[in-house]
Coordinates of C-alpha atoms and ligand atoms in Angstrom, one line a residue:
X99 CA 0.0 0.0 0.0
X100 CA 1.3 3.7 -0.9
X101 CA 2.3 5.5 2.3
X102 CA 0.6 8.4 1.3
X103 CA -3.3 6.9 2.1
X104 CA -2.3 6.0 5.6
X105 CA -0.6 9.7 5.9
X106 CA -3.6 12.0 4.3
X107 CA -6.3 9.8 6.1
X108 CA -4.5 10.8 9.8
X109 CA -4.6 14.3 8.5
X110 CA -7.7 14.6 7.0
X111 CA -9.2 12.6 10.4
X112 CA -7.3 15.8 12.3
X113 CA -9.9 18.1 10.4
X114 CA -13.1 16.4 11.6
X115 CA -15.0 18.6 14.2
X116 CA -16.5 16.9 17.2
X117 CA -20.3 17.1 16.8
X118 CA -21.1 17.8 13.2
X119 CA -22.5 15.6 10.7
X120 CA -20.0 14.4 8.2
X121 CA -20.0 13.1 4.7
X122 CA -17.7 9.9 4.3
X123 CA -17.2 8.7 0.8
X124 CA -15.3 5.7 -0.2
X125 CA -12.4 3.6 -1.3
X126 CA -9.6 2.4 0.7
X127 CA -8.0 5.7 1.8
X128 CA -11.8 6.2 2.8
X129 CA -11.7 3.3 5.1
X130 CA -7.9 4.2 6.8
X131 CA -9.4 8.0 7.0
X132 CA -12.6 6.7 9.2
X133 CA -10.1 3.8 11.2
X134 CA -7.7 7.4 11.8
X135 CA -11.4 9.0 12.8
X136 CA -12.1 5.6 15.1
X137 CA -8.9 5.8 16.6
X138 CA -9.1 9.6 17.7
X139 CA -12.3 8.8 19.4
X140 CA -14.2 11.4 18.1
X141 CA -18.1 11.6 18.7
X142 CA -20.0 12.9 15.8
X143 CA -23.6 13.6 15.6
X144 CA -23.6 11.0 12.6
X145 CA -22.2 10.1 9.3
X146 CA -23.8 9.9 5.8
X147 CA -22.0 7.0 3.5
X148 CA -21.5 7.6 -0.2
X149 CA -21.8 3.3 0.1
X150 CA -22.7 0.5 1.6
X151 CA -19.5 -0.6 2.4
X152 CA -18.3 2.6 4.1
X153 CA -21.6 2.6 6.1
X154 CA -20.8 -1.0 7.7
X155 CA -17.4 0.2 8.4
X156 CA -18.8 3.4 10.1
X157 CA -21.1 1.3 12.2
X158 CA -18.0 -1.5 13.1
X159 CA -16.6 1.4 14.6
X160 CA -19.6 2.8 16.5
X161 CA -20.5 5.8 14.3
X162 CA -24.3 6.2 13.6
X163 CA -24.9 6.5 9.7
X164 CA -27.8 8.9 8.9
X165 CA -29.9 9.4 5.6
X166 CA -29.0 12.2 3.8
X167 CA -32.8 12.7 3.2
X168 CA -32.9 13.5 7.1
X169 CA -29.9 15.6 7.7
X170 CA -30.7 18.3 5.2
X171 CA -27.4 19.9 3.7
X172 CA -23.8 18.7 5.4
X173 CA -20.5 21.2 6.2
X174 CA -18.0 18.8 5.2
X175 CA -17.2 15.7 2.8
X176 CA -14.4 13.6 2.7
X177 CA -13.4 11.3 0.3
X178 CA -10.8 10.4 -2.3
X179 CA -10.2 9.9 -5.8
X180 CA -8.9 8.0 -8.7
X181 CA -7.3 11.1 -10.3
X182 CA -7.3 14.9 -9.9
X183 CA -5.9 17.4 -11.4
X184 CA -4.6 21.0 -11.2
X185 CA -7.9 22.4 -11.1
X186 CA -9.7 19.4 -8.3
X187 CA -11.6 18.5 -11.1
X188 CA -11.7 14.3 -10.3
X189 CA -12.4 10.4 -11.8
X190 CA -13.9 8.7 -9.4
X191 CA -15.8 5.7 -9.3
X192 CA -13.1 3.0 -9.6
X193 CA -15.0 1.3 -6.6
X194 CA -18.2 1.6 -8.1
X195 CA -19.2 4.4 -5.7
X196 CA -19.7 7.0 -8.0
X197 CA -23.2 8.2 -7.9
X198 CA -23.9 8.4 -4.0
X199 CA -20.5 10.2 -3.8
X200 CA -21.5 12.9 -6.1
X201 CA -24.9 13.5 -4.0
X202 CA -23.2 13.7 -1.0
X203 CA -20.9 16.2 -2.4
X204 CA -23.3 18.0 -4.0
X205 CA -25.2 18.1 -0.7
X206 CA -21.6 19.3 1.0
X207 CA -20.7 22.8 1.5
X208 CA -17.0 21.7 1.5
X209 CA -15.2 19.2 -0.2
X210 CA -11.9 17.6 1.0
X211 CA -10.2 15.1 -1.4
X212 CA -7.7 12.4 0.1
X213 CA -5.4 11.1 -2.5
X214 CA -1.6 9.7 -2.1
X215 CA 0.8 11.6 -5.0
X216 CA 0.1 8.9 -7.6
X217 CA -3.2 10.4 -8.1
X218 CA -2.4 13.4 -9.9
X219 CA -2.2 13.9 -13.2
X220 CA -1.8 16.7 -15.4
X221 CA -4.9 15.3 -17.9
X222 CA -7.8 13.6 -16.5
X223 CA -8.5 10.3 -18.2
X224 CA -5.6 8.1 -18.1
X225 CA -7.6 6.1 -15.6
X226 CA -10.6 4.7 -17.3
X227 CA -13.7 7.2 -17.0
X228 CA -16.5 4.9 -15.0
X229 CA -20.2 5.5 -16.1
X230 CA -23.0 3.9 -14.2
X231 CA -25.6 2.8 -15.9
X232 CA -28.8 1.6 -16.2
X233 CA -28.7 -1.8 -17.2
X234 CA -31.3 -2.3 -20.5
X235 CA -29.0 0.7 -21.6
X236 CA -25.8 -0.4 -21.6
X237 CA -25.1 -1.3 -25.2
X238 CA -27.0 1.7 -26.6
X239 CA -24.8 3.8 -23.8
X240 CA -21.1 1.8 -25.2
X241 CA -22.3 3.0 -28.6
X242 CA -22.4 6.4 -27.8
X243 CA -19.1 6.4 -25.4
X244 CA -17.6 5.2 -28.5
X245 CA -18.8 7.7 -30.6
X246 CA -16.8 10.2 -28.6
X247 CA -13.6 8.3 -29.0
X248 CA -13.4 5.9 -25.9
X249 CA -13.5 2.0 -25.8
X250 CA -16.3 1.1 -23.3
X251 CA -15.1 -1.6 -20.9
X252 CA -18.1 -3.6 -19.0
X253 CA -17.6 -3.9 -15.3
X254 CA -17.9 -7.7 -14.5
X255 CA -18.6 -6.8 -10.8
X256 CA -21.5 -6.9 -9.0
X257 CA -24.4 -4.7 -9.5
X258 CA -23.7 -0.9 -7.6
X259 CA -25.2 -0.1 -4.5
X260 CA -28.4 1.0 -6.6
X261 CA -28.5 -1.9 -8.9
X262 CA -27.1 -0.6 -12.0
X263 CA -23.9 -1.1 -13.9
X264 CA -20.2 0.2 -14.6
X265 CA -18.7 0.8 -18.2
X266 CA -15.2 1.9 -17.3
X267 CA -14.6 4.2 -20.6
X268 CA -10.8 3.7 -21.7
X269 CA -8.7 6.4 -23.7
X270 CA -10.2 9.8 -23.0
X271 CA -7.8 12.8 -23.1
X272 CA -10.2 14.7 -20.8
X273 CA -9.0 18.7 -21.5
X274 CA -12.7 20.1 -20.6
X275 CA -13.9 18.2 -18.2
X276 CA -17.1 20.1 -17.6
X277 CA -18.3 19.8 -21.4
X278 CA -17.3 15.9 -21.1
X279 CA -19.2 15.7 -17.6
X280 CA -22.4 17.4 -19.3
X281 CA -21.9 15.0 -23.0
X282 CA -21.5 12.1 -21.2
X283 CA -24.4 13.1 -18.3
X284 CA -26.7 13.7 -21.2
X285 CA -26.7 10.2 -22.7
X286 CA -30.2 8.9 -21.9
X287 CA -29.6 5.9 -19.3
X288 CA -26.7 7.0 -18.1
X289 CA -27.0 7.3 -14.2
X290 CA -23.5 9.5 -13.5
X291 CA -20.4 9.9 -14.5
X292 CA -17.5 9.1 -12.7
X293 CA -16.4 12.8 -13.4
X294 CA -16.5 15.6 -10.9
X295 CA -15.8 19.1 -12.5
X296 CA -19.2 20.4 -11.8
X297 CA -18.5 20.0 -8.3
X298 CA -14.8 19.9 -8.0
X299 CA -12.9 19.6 -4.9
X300 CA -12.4 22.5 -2.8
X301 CA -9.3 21.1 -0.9
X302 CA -7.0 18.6 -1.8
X303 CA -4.6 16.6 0.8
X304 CA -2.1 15.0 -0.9
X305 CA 0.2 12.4 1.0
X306 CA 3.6 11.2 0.4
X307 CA 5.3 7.4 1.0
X308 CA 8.0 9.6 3.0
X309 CA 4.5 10.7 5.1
X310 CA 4.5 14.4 4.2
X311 CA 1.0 15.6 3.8
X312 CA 0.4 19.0 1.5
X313 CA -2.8 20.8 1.6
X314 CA -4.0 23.2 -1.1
X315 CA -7.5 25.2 -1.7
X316 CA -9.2 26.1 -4.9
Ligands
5RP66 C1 -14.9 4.9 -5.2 C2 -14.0 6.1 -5.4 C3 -12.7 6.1 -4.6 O1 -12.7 7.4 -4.0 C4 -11.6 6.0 -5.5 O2 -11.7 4.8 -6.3 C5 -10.2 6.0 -4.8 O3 -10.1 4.8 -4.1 P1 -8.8 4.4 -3.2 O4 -8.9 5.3 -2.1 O5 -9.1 2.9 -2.9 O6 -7.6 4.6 -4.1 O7 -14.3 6.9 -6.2 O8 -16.0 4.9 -6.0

């Protein structure tokens, strides 16, 4: 495992204020950044989980997961990322999370991204794009992907938390990543797209295998 997960999810734990209801996304910096939360012995009001998976972690641990239908709006989200670039625009979804964790972002005021060094890029797309989608459109939805000039990979994994499926979209040279997060959005029966520019980051941690941890803000 890159150092750098263990070292951005102790300092993105540090961040967490006592008593506020926080957004938790997913992936396996996700899980060290709640075990670094755990371990501090912080009591939240609650948590709302972009997943299923980080839910039952939250729970293990003693943290009360709450539905984002009942919390209203939250202060803070943290979660990580496949790539990001200069601007926090981000592909996410390589755990099959993507949808939740872009309504729990949206729903965020504040975004915090927690990504070892390996993560960033200078162009977005040299990690295949995912797209959830629903599944009697997944053929018509590869069709189109091609169209644009990516080769359409289907996910053999198990459905996504809401039943659909993943096409993980290989080749894109992403240089606009809002026009390529609107095309791709408006394909009928696609769900999302593992592409956050709409809703960037607002802060990105960064860690390092020698444990040095660099914070910067849009
Ligand atoms: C899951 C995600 C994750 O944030 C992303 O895949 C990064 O995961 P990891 O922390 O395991 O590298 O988007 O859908």
């Amino acid at each position: 495992m890159h150092k750098g997960k263990l070292a951005v999810a102790q300092a993105a734990a540090e961040l967490v204020q006592p008593d506020t209801i926080l957004g938790v996304g997913s992936g396996s910096t996700v899980n060290l950044f709640i075990e670094a939360l755990a371990a501090r012995n912080i009591k939240l009001e609650g948590a709302v989980a972009s997943s299923e998976a980080s839910a039952k972690l939250l729970q293990q641990h003693g943290f009360d997961v709450l539905d984002l239908n009942m919390t209203g709006g939250l202060d803070l989200y943290i979660d990580g990322a496949d790539e990001v670039n200069k601007e926090m625009h981000l592909i996410k979804g390589g755990g099959g999370a993507l949808t939740r964790e872009k309504i729990v972002a949206a729903a965020s005021k504040h975004f915090i991204c927690i990504v070892d060094n390996s993560k960033q890029v200078d162009v977005l797309g040299e990690f295949p794009l995912p797209v959830e989608v629903i599944p009697m459109a997944r053929s018509y939805v590869a069709r189109e992907i091609v169209k644009l000039g990516a080769d359409p990979e289907f996910r053999e994994a198990p459905r996504t938390d809401n039943g659909n499926q993943i096409l993980d979209c290989v080749g894109f040279k992403i240089i606009d990543a809002l026009t390529m997060e609107n095309t791709i959005n408006n394909i009928v029966g696609v769900v999302t797209v593992g592409l956050f520019a709409a809703r960037p980051a607002d802060q990105l941690l960064v860690g390092y295998e020698d444990g040095r941890v660099e914070s910067s803000s849009r």
